[in-house]
Structure formats: structure tokens, C-alpha cells
Amino acid sequence: MTDLANLGTRRQPMPRPATLDEYLRIRPQMIDTTGAPLVLTSCESCKRQHFTVEPCAAEAPCPRCGSAAGRCRRPSGHAAASWHAERAAAFEELCNTREAAGLPQVARWPEPTQPPAAPTLFEWDQP
Ligand SMILES: [Zn+2]
Ligand SMILES: [Zn+2]
């Protein structure tokens, strides 16, 4: 595990949103770990919209279902509604590693998080 004590202390300027609607409303005000506004990109690799500073879903394949696409897969082969917990944890770890290496990442919410169960934005369906 990455040493979380080395990571930046800059936090989002608003509380963690509770719903997708709230998230979409505050998204334009979200910042990265240097305080710069986040920029959304429509990613060709994972066919999702995500912030330019975020690792791509394709870089965080799922340890459980093996999916490297934007969505995890159910055993039936259909796309799952949210990422498997193992993948969310692996993604979080990837973000932490990059931040520790000096790359800006999405700033954390002001509320304390409890790794490795720290929820990521991927738990919500993208519109
Ligand atoms: Zn991507
Ligand atoms: Zn999965």
C-alpha cells in the first residue's frame, strides 16, 4: 500500500455529493491536488467521460472479472452497474501511486475516507 501520509492535503471545496444529480451539479467546481480546475475528456480508450488527471479505466483492469473496459462484467457477460470492490480499490491505489510520484490527481473530498473502501466516482453510472 502507498503511504497515505505522503499525499497532498488539498480537498474539494464542497462536501462529498450524496447523489449523481448533486455530483453533476458540483462537478464544474471540482479541483485537482494542485488546486487547478478538473477537465473532463471523452476518452477513446475506455469510452467514458473522465477527468484528464484520472488514470484511464483501461489502466485498471478488474482483478475479479478481468474487464479493462469502462464497465465491469457480470458473470452473464452483461455490463455491471458499478465496479467490483477489488477494482475500485486497485484504481484508488493507482491514483495514490501517481500522486506520490508527483502527478496531480482528483483532490479528495473533505470528509475522511477509509481506504481501501474509499468510494470512487465510478460507483455511479455516467449519463
Ligand atoms: Zn479512459
Ligand atoms: Zn469487475
PDB file of C-alpha atoms and ligand atoms in Angstrom:
ATOM      1  CA  MET A   1       0.000   0.000   0.000  1.00  0.00           C
ATOM      2  CA  THR A   2       1.050   3.561  -0.675  1.00  0.00           C
ATOM      3  CA  ASP A   3       1.916   5.647   2.360  1.00  0.00           C
ATOM      4  CA  LEU A   4      -1.137   7.875   2.579  1.00  0.00           C
ATOM      5  CA  ALA A   5       0.703  10.291   4.874  1.00  0.00           C
ATOM      6  CA  ASN A   6       2.777  11.469   1.890  1.00  0.00           C
ATOM      7  CA  LEU A   7      -0.248  12.501  -0.114  1.00  0.00           C
ATOM      8  CA  GLY A   8      -1.470  16.059  -0.578  1.00  0.00           C
ATOM      9  CA  THR A   9      -3.858  17.651   1.837  1.00  0.00           C
ATOM     10  CA  ARG A  10      -5.832  19.733  -0.644  1.00  0.00           C
ATOM     11  CA  ARG A  11      -9.522  18.853  -0.566  1.00  0.00           C
ATOM     12  CA  GLN A  12     -12.530  19.528  -2.772  1.00  0.00           C
ATOM     13  CA  PRO A  13     -14.157  22.872  -1.835  1.00  0.00           C
ATOM     14  CA  MET A  14     -17.527  21.199  -1.280  1.00  0.00           C
ATOM     15  CA  PRO A  15     -18.787  18.190   0.692  1.00  0.00           C
ATOM     16  CA  ARG A  16     -18.925  14.784  -0.967  1.00  0.00           C
ATOM     17  CA  PRO A  17     -22.132  14.624  -3.056  1.00  0.00           C
ATOM     18  CA  ALA A  18     -24.709  12.044  -1.993  1.00  0.00           C
ATOM     19  CA  THR A  19     -26.407  11.581  -5.354  1.00  0.00           C
ATOM     20  CA  LEU A  20     -25.496  11.602  -9.035  1.00  0.00           C
ATOM     21  CA  ASP A  21     -27.527  14.813  -9.517  1.00  0.00           C
ATOM     22  CA  GLU A  22     -25.561  16.547  -6.788  1.00  0.00           C
ATOM     23  CA  TYR A  23     -22.321  15.282  -8.270  1.00  0.00           C
ATOM     24  CA  LEU A  24     -23.173  16.602 -11.735  1.00  0.00           C
ATOM     25  CA  ARG A  25     -24.066  19.977 -10.221  1.00  0.00           C
ATOM     26  CA  ILE A  26     -20.776  20.409  -8.339  1.00  0.00           C
ATOM     27  CA  ARG A  27     -18.524  18.735 -10.939  1.00  0.00           C
ATOM     28  CA  PRO A  28     -17.574  22.024 -12.711  1.00  0.00           C
ATOM     29  CA  GLN A  29     -16.180  23.332  -9.392  1.00  0.00           C
ATOM     30  CA  MET A  30     -14.076  20.267  -8.602  1.00  0.00           C
ATOM     31  CA  ILE A  31     -10.288  20.627  -8.411  1.00  0.00           C
ATOM     32  CA  ASP A  32      -7.167  18.513  -8.636  1.00  0.00           C
ATOM     33  CA  THR A  33      -4.493  18.072  -5.977  1.00  0.00           C
ATOM     34  CA  THR A  34      -2.705  21.255  -7.164  1.00  0.00           C
ATOM     35  CA  GLY A  35      -5.903  23.303  -6.880  1.00  0.00           C
ATOM     36  CA  ALA A  36      -6.430  23.578 -10.653  1.00  0.00           C
ATOM     37  CA  PRO A  37      -9.939  23.024 -12.070  1.00  0.00           C
ATOM     38  CA  LEU A  38     -10.535  19.492 -13.361  1.00  0.00           C
ATOM     39  CA  VAL A  39     -11.010  18.999 -17.098  1.00  0.00           C
ATOM     40  CA  LEU A  40     -13.347  16.335 -18.470  1.00  0.00           C
ATOM     41  CA  THR A  41     -12.378  14.323 -21.507  1.00  0.00           C
ATOM     42  CA  SER A  42     -14.347  11.862 -23.618  1.00  0.00           C
ATOM     43  CA  CYS A  43     -11.861   9.032 -23.513  1.00  0.00           C
ATOM     44  CA  GLU A  44     -11.317   6.890 -26.599  1.00  0.00           C
ATOM     45  CA  SER A  45      -9.701   4.015 -24.681  1.00  0.00           C
ATOM     46  CA  CYS A  46     -12.449   3.309 -22.164  1.00  0.00           C
ATOM     47  CA  LYS A  47     -15.380   5.026 -23.929  1.00  0.00           C
ATOM     48  CA  ARG A  48     -16.176   7.010 -20.822  1.00  0.00           C
ATOM     49  CA  GLN A  49     -16.017  10.616 -19.789  1.00  0.00           C
ATOM     50  CA  HIS A  50     -13.417  11.094 -17.106  1.00  0.00           C
ATOM     51  CA  PHE A  51     -11.108  13.776 -15.789  1.00  0.00           C
ATOM     52  CA  THR A  52      -7.841  14.219 -17.682  1.00  0.00           C
ATOM     53  CA  VAL A  53      -5.817  13.721 -14.472  1.00  0.00           C
ATOM     54  CA  GLU A  54      -7.515  10.390 -13.683  1.00  0.00           C
ATOM     55  CA  PRO A  55      -5.975   7.097 -14.690  1.00  0.00           C
ATOM     56  CA  CYS A  56      -7.964   5.525 -17.533  1.00  0.00           C
ATOM     57  CA  ALA A  57     -10.252   2.584 -16.756  1.00  0.00           C
ATOM     58  CA  ALA A  58      -8.175   0.652 -19.306  1.00  0.00           C
ATOM     59  CA  GLU A  59      -5.161   1.048 -16.986  1.00  0.00           C
ATOM     60  CA  ALA A  60      -7.046  -0.514 -14.077  1.00  0.00           C
ATOM     61  CA  PRO A  61      -8.304  -3.923 -15.185  1.00  0.00           C
ATOM     62  CA  CYS A  62     -10.569  -5.677 -12.703  1.00  0.00           C
ATOM     63  CA  PRO A  63      -8.932  -8.359 -10.523  1.00  0.00           C
ATOM     64  CA  ARG A  64     -12.307 -10.148 -10.261  1.00  0.00           C
ATOM     65  CA  CYS A  65     -13.935 -10.114 -13.705  1.00  0.00           C
ATOM     66  CA  GLY A  66     -10.896  -9.192 -15.818  1.00  0.00           C
ATOM     67  CA  SER A  67     -12.665  -6.296 -17.530  1.00  0.00           C
ATOM     68  CA  ALA A  68     -10.408  -3.485 -18.780  1.00  0.00           C
ATOM     69  CA  ALA A  69     -13.366  -1.650 -20.300  1.00  0.00           C
ATOM     70  CA  GLY A  70     -15.261   1.256 -18.785  1.00  0.00           C
ATOM     71  CA  ARG A  71     -17.669  -1.128 -17.047  1.00  0.00           C
ATOM     72  CA  CYS A  72     -17.166  -4.314 -15.085  1.00  0.00           C
ATOM     73  CA  ARG A  73     -18.813  -7.507 -16.302  1.00  0.00           C
ATOM     74  CA  ARG A  74     -21.367  -9.689 -14.587  1.00  0.00           C
ATOM     75  CA  PRO A  75     -20.853 -13.459 -14.790  1.00  0.00           C
ATOM     76  CA  SER A  76     -23.539 -13.369 -17.513  1.00  0.00           C
ATOM     77  CA  GLY A  77     -21.276 -11.150 -19.612  1.00  0.00           C
ATOM     78  CA  HIS A  78     -23.527  -8.123 -19.269  1.00  0.00           C
ATOM     79  CA  ALA A  79     -22.083  -4.818 -18.069  1.00  0.00           C
ATOM     80  CA  ALA A  80     -22.348  -4.415 -14.298  1.00  0.00           C
ATOM     81  CA  ALA A  81     -23.860  -1.241 -12.828  1.00  0.00           C
ATOM     82  CA  SER A  82     -20.771  -0.443 -10.769  1.00  0.00           C
ATOM     83  CA  TRP A  83     -17.178  -1.536 -10.474  1.00  0.00           C
ATOM     84  CA  HIS A  84     -16.302  -4.545  -8.362  1.00  0.00           C
ATOM     85  CA  ALA A  85     -14.844  -3.506  -4.999  1.00  0.00           C
ATOM     86  CA  GLU A  86     -11.445  -5.020  -5.909  1.00  0.00           C
ATOM     87  CA  ARG A  87     -11.250  -2.816  -8.989  1.00  0.00           C
ATOM     88  CA  ALA A  88     -12.271   0.331  -7.114  1.00  0.00           C
ATOM     89  CA  ALA A  89      -9.520  -0.427  -4.583  1.00  0.00           C
ATOM     90  CA  ALA A  90      -6.953  -1.079  -7.344  1.00  0.00           C
ATOM     91  CA  PHE A  91      -7.919   2.185  -9.038  1.00  0.00           C
ATOM     92  CA  GLU A  92      -7.599   4.093  -5.771  1.00  0.00           C
ATOM     93  CA  GLU A  93      -4.174   2.564  -5.247  1.00  0.00           C
ATOM     94  CA  LEU A  94      -3.147   3.596  -8.785  1.00  0.00           C
ATOM     95  CA  CYS A  95      -4.259   7.190  -8.071  1.00  0.00           C
ATOM     96  CA  ASN A  96      -2.310   7.205  -4.803  1.00  0.00           C
ATOM     97  CA  THR A  97       0.809   5.855  -6.510  1.00  0.00           C
ATOM     98  CA  ARG A  98       0.632   8.560  -9.164  1.00  0.00           C
ATOM     99  CA  GLU A  99       0.032  11.271  -6.624  1.00  0.00           C
ATOM    100  CA  ALA A 100       3.007  10.058  -4.591  1.00  0.00           C
ATOM    101  CA  ALA A 101       5.041  10.293  -7.826  1.00  0.00           C
ATOM    102  CA  GLY A 102       4.110  13.966  -8.119  1.00  0.00           C
ATOM    103  CA  LEU A 103       1.298  13.759 -10.666  1.00  0.00           C
ATOM    104  CA  PRO A 104      -1.842  15.795  -9.960  1.00  0.00           C
ATOM    105  CA  GLN A 105      -4.885  13.677  -9.179  1.00  0.00           C
ATOM    106  CA  VAL A 106      -8.505  14.411  -8.347  1.00  0.00           C
ATOM    107  CA  ALA A 107      -8.496  16.089  -4.917  1.00  0.00           C
ATOM    108  CA  ARG A 108     -10.169  14.107  -2.161  1.00  0.00           C
ATOM    109  CA  TRP A 109     -13.431  15.001  -0.511  1.00  0.00           C
ATOM    110  CA  PRO A 110     -13.150  16.922   2.744  1.00  0.00           C
ATOM    111  CA  GLU A 111     -14.615  14.014   4.709  1.00  0.00           C
ATOM    112  CA  PRO A 112     -12.118  11.435   5.921  1.00  0.00           C
ATOM    113  CA  THR A 113     -12.071   8.274   3.825  1.00  0.00           C
ATOM    114  CA  GLN A 114     -11.314   4.783   4.974  1.00  0.00           C
ATOM    115  CA  PRO A 115      -9.075   3.041   2.488  1.00  0.00           C
ATOM    116  CA  PRO A 116      -9.248   0.650   0.787  1.00  0.00           C
ATOM    117  CA  ALA A 117     -13.028   1.017   0.711  1.00  0.00           C
ATOM    118  CA  ALA A 118     -12.786   4.647  -0.409  1.00  0.00           C
ATOM    119  CA  PRO A 119     -15.567   5.033  -2.957  1.00  0.00           C
ATOM    120  CA  THR A 120     -14.575   6.333  -6.364  1.00  0.00           C
ATOM    121  CA  LEU A 121     -16.666   8.256  -8.835  1.00  0.00           C
ATOM    122  CA  PHE A 122     -17.120   5.051 -10.787  1.00  0.00           C
ATOM    123  CA  GLU A 123     -19.787   3.825  -8.448  1.00  0.00           C
ATOM    124  CA  TRP A 124     -22.223   5.998 -10.315  1.00  0.00           C
ATOM    125  CA  ASP A 125     -23.346   5.380 -13.830  1.00  0.00           C
ATOM    126  CA  GLN A 126     -22.166   8.063 -16.177  1.00  0.00           C
ATOM    127  CA  PRO A 127     -25.020   9.756 -18.036  1.00  0.00           C
TER     128      PRO A 127
HETATM  129 ZN    ZN B   1     -10.286   6.340 -20.283  1.00  0.00          ZN
HETATM  130 ZN    ZN B   2     -15.008  -6.389 -12.240  1.00  0.00          ZN
END
